[in-house]
Short mmCIF file of C-alpha atoms in Angstrom, two decimals:
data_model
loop_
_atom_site.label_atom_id
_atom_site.label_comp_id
_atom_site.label_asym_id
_atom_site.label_seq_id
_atom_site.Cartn_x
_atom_site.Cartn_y
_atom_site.Cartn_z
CA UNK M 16 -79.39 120.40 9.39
CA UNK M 17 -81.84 123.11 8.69
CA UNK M 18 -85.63 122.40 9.16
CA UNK M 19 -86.15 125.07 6.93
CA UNK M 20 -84.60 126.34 3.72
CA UNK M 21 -85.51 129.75 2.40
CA UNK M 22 -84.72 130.92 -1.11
CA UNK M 23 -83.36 133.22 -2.13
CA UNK M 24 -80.52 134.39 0.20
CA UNK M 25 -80.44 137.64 -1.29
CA UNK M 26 -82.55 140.01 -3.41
CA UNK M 27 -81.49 143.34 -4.43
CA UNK M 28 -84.01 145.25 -6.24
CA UNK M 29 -85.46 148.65 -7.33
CA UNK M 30 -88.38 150.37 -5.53
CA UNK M 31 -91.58 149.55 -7.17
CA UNK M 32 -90.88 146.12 -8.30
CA UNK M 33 -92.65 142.74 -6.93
CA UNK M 34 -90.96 139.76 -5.31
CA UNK M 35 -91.46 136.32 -3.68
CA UNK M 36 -89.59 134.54 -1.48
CA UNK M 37 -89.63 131.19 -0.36
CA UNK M 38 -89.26 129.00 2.70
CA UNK M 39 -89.55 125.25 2.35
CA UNK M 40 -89.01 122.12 4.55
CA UNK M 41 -89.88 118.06 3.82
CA UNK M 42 -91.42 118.08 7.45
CA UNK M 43 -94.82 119.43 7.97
CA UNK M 44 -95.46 122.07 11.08
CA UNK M 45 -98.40 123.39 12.64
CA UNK M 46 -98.24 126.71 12.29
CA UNK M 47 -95.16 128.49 10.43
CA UNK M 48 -94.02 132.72 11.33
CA UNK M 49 -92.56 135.14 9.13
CA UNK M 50 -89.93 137.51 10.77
CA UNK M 51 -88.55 140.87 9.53
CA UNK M 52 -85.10 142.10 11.07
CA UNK M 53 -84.24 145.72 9.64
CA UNK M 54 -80.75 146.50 9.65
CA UNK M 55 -79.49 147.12 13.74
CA UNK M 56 -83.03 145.74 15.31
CA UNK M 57 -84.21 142.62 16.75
CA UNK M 58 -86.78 140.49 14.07
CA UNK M 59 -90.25 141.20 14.62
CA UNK M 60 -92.89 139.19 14.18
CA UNK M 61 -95.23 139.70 10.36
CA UNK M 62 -97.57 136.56 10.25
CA UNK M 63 -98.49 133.22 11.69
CA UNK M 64 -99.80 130.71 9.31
CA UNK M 65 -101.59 127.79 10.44
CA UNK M 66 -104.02 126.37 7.70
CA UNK M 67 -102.80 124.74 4.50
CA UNK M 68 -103.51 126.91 1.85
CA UNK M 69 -104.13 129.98 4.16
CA UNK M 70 -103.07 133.72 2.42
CA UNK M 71 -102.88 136.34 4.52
CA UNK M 72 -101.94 140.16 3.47
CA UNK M 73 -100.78 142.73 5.45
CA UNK M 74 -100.68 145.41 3.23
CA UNK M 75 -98.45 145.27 0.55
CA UNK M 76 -97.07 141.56 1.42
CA UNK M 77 -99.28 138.79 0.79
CA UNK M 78 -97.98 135.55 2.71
CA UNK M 79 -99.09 131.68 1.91
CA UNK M 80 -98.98 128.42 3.35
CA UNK M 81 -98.71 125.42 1.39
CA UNK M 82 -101.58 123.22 1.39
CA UNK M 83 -99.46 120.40 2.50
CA UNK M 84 -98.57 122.69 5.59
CA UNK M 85 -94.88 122.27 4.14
CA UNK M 86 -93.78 125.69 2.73
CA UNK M 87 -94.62 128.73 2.38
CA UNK M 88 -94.23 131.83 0.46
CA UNK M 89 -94.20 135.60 1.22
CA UNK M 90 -95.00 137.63 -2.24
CA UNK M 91 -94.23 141.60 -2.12
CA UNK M 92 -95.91 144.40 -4.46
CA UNK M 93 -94.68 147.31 -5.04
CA UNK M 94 -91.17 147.12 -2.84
CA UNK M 95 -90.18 150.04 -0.92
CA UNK M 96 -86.82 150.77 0.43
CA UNK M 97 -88.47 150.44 3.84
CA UNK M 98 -89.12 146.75 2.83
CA UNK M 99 -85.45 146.60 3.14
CA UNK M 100 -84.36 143.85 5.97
CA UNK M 101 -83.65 140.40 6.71
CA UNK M 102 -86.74 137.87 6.16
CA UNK M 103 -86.66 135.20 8.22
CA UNK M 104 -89.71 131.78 8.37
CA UNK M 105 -89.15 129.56 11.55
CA UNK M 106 -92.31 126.77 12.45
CA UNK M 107 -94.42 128.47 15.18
CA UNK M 108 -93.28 127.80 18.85
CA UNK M 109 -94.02 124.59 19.97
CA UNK M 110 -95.32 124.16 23.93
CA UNK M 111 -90.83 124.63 24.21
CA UNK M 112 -90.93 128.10 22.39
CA UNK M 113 -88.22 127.74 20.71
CA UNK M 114 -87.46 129.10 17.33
CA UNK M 115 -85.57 127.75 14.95
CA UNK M 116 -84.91 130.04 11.80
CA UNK M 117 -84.37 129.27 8.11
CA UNK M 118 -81.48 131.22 7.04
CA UNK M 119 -83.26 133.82 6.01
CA UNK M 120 -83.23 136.27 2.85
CA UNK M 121 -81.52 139.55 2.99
CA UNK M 122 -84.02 142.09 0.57
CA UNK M 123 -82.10 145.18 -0.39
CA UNK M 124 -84.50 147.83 -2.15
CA UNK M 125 -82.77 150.52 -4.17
CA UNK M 126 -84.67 154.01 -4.34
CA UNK Q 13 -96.33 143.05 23.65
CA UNK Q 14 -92.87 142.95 25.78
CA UNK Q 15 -90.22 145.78 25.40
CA UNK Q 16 -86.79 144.57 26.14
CA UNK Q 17 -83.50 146.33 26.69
CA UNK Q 18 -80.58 145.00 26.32
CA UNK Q 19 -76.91 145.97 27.59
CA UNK Q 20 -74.55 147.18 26.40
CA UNK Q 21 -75.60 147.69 23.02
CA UNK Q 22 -72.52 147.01 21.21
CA UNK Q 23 -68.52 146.63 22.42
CA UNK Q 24 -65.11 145.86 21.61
CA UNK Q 25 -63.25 143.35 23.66
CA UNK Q 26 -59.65 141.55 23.73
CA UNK Q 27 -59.59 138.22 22.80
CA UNK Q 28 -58.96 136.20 26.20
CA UNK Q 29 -61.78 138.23 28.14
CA UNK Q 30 -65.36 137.69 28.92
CA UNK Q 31 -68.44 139.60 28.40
CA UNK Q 32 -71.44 139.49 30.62
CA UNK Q 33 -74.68 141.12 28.24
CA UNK Q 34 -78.05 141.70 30.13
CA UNK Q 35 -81.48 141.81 29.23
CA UNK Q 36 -84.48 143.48 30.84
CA UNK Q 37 -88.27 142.69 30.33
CA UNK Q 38 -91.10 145.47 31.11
CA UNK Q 39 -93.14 142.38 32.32
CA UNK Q 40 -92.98 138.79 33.57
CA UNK Q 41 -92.49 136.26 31.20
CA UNK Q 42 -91.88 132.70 31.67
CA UNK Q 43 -89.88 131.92 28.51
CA UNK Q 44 -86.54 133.78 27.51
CA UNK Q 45 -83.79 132.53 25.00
CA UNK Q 46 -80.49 133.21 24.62
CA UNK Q 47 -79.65 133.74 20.25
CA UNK Q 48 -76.89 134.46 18.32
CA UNK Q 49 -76.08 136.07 14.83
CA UNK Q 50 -73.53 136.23 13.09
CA UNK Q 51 -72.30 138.29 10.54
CA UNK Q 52 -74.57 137.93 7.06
CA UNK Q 53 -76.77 134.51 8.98
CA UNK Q 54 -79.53 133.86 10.49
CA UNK Q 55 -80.58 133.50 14.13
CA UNK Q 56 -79.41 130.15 15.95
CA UNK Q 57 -80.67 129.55 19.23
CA UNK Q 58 -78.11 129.54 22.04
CA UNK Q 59 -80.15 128.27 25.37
CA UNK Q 60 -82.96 128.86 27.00
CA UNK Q 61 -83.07 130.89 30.35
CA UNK Q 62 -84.88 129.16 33.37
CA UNK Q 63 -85.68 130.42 36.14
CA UNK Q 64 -84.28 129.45 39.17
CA UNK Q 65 -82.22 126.74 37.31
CA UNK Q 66 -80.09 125.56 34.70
CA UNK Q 67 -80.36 126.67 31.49
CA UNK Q 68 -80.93 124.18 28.34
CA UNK Q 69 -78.48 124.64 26.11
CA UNK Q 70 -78.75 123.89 22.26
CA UNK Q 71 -76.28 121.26 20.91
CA UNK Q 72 -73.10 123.15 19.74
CA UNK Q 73 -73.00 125.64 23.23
CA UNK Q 74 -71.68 124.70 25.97
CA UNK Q 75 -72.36 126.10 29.77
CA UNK Q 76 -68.89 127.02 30.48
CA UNK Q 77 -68.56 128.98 27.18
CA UNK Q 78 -71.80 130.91 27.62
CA UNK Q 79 -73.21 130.61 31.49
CA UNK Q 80 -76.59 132.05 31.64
CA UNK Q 81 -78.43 133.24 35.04
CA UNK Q 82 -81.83 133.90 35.24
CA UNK Q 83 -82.46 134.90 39.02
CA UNK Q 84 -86.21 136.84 38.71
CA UNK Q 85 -88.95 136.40 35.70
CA UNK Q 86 -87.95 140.08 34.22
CA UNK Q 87 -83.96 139.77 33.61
CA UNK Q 88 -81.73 137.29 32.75
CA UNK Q 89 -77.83 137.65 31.66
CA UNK Q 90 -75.64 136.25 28.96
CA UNK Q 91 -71.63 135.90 29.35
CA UNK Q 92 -69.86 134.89 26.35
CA UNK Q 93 -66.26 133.43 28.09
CA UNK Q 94 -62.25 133.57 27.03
CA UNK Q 95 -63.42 135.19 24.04
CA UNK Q 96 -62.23 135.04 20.68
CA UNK Q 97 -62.63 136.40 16.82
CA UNK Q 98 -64.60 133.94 16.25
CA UNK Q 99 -67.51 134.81 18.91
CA UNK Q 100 -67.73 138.37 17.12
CA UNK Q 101 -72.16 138.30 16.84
CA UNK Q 102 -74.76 140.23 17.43
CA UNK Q 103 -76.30 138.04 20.63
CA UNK Q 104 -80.14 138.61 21.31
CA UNK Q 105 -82.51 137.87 24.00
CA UNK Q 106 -86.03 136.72 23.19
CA UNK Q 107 -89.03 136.35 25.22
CA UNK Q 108 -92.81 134.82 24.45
CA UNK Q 109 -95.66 136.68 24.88
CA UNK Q 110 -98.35 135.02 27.34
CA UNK Q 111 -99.85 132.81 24.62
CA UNK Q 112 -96.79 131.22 23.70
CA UNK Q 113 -97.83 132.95 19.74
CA UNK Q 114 -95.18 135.40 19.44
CA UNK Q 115 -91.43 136.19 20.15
CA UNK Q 116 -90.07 139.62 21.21
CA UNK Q 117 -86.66 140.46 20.39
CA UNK Q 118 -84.51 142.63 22.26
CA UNK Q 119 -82.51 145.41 19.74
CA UNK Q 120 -78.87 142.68 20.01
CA UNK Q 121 -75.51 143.22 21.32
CA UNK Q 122 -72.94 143.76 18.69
CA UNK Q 123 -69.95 142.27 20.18
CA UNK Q 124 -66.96 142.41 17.91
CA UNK Q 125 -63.40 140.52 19.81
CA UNK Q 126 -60.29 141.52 18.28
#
């Protein structure tokens, strides 16, 4: 069963267009990190989220945590093709520090 | 930050054989994990690597399958056993920074078992 479900799977869309994607659980976490994994690279780390309701941008990607400290959302403006990657939301590392990944959304951006 | 390398980066094997992948840390870390990907998914977590013991596995992988050592704080190796089709991944190793906030991912091992 998967703590986390992120929606949707995939996104393919043309440069200069916004998105959101979405990463949601009925069980309520601490903290939550967004990951991006371009195409032949290990995930790297975006954001951490720890306060319900908290945005944080970094740059052109704004990221949210729900005030219920259930979900969260990651909004783009303005995609890139370097945007292009695997997105992945897992609930920060407990004292174990383990990660345990949603499934992730695949973003394609088309020049 | 941690830089990891990891070895080899990619391979071919026959079904039957076993693969032993490493994994290198610039630094000491206490925590490093064993993942898997496979082909379109997400990351699932394989085991984590102790040092100087046994390594926890996650349910659904077994020791025997994928024995992990761990002998020193900067290296740790993964072998993926009587391999077949079906364990065609990439397989990463992870490691925390010192403050337990953030996970550094090594570049994967494309194994593909024909």
């Amino acid at each position: 069963t998967q703590l986390l479900e992120q929606s949707p799977q995939f996104l393919s869309i043309q440069e200069g267009e916004n998105l959101t994607v979405y990463c949601n659980s009925s069980s309520v976490f601490s903290s939550l990190q967004w990951y991006r994994q371009e195409p032949g690279e290990g995930p790297v780390l975006l954001v951490t989220v720890v306060t319900g309701g908290e945005v944080k941008k970094l740059k052109r990607l704004t990221f949210q945590f729900g005030d219920a400290r259930k979900d969260s959302s990651l909004h783009i403006t303005a995609a890139q093709p370097g945007d292009t990657g695997l997105y992945l939301c897992a609930p920060g590392s407990s004292n174990t520090g383990k990660l345990i990944f949603g499934q992730g959304t695949t973003l394609q951006v088309k020049p | 930050s941690a830089v990891i390398s990891q070895k080899p980066s990619r391979d071919i094997c026959q079904r039957g054989t076993s693969l032993t992948i490493q994994c290198q840390v610039d630094s000491q870390v206490t925590m490093m994990f064993w993942y898997r990907q496979q082909p379109g998914q997400s990351l699932t977590l394989i085991a984590t690597a102790n040092q100087g013991s046994e390594a926890t596995y996650e349910s659904g992988f077994v020791i025997d399958k994928f024995p992990i050592s761990r002998p020193n704080l900067t290296f740790s190796t993964l072998t993926v056993s009587n391999m077949s089709p079906e364990d065609s991944s990439i397989y990463l190793c992870s490691v925390l920074n010192f403050e337990n906030t953030e996970a550094f991912f090594g570049q994967g091992t494309r194994l593909t078992v024909v």
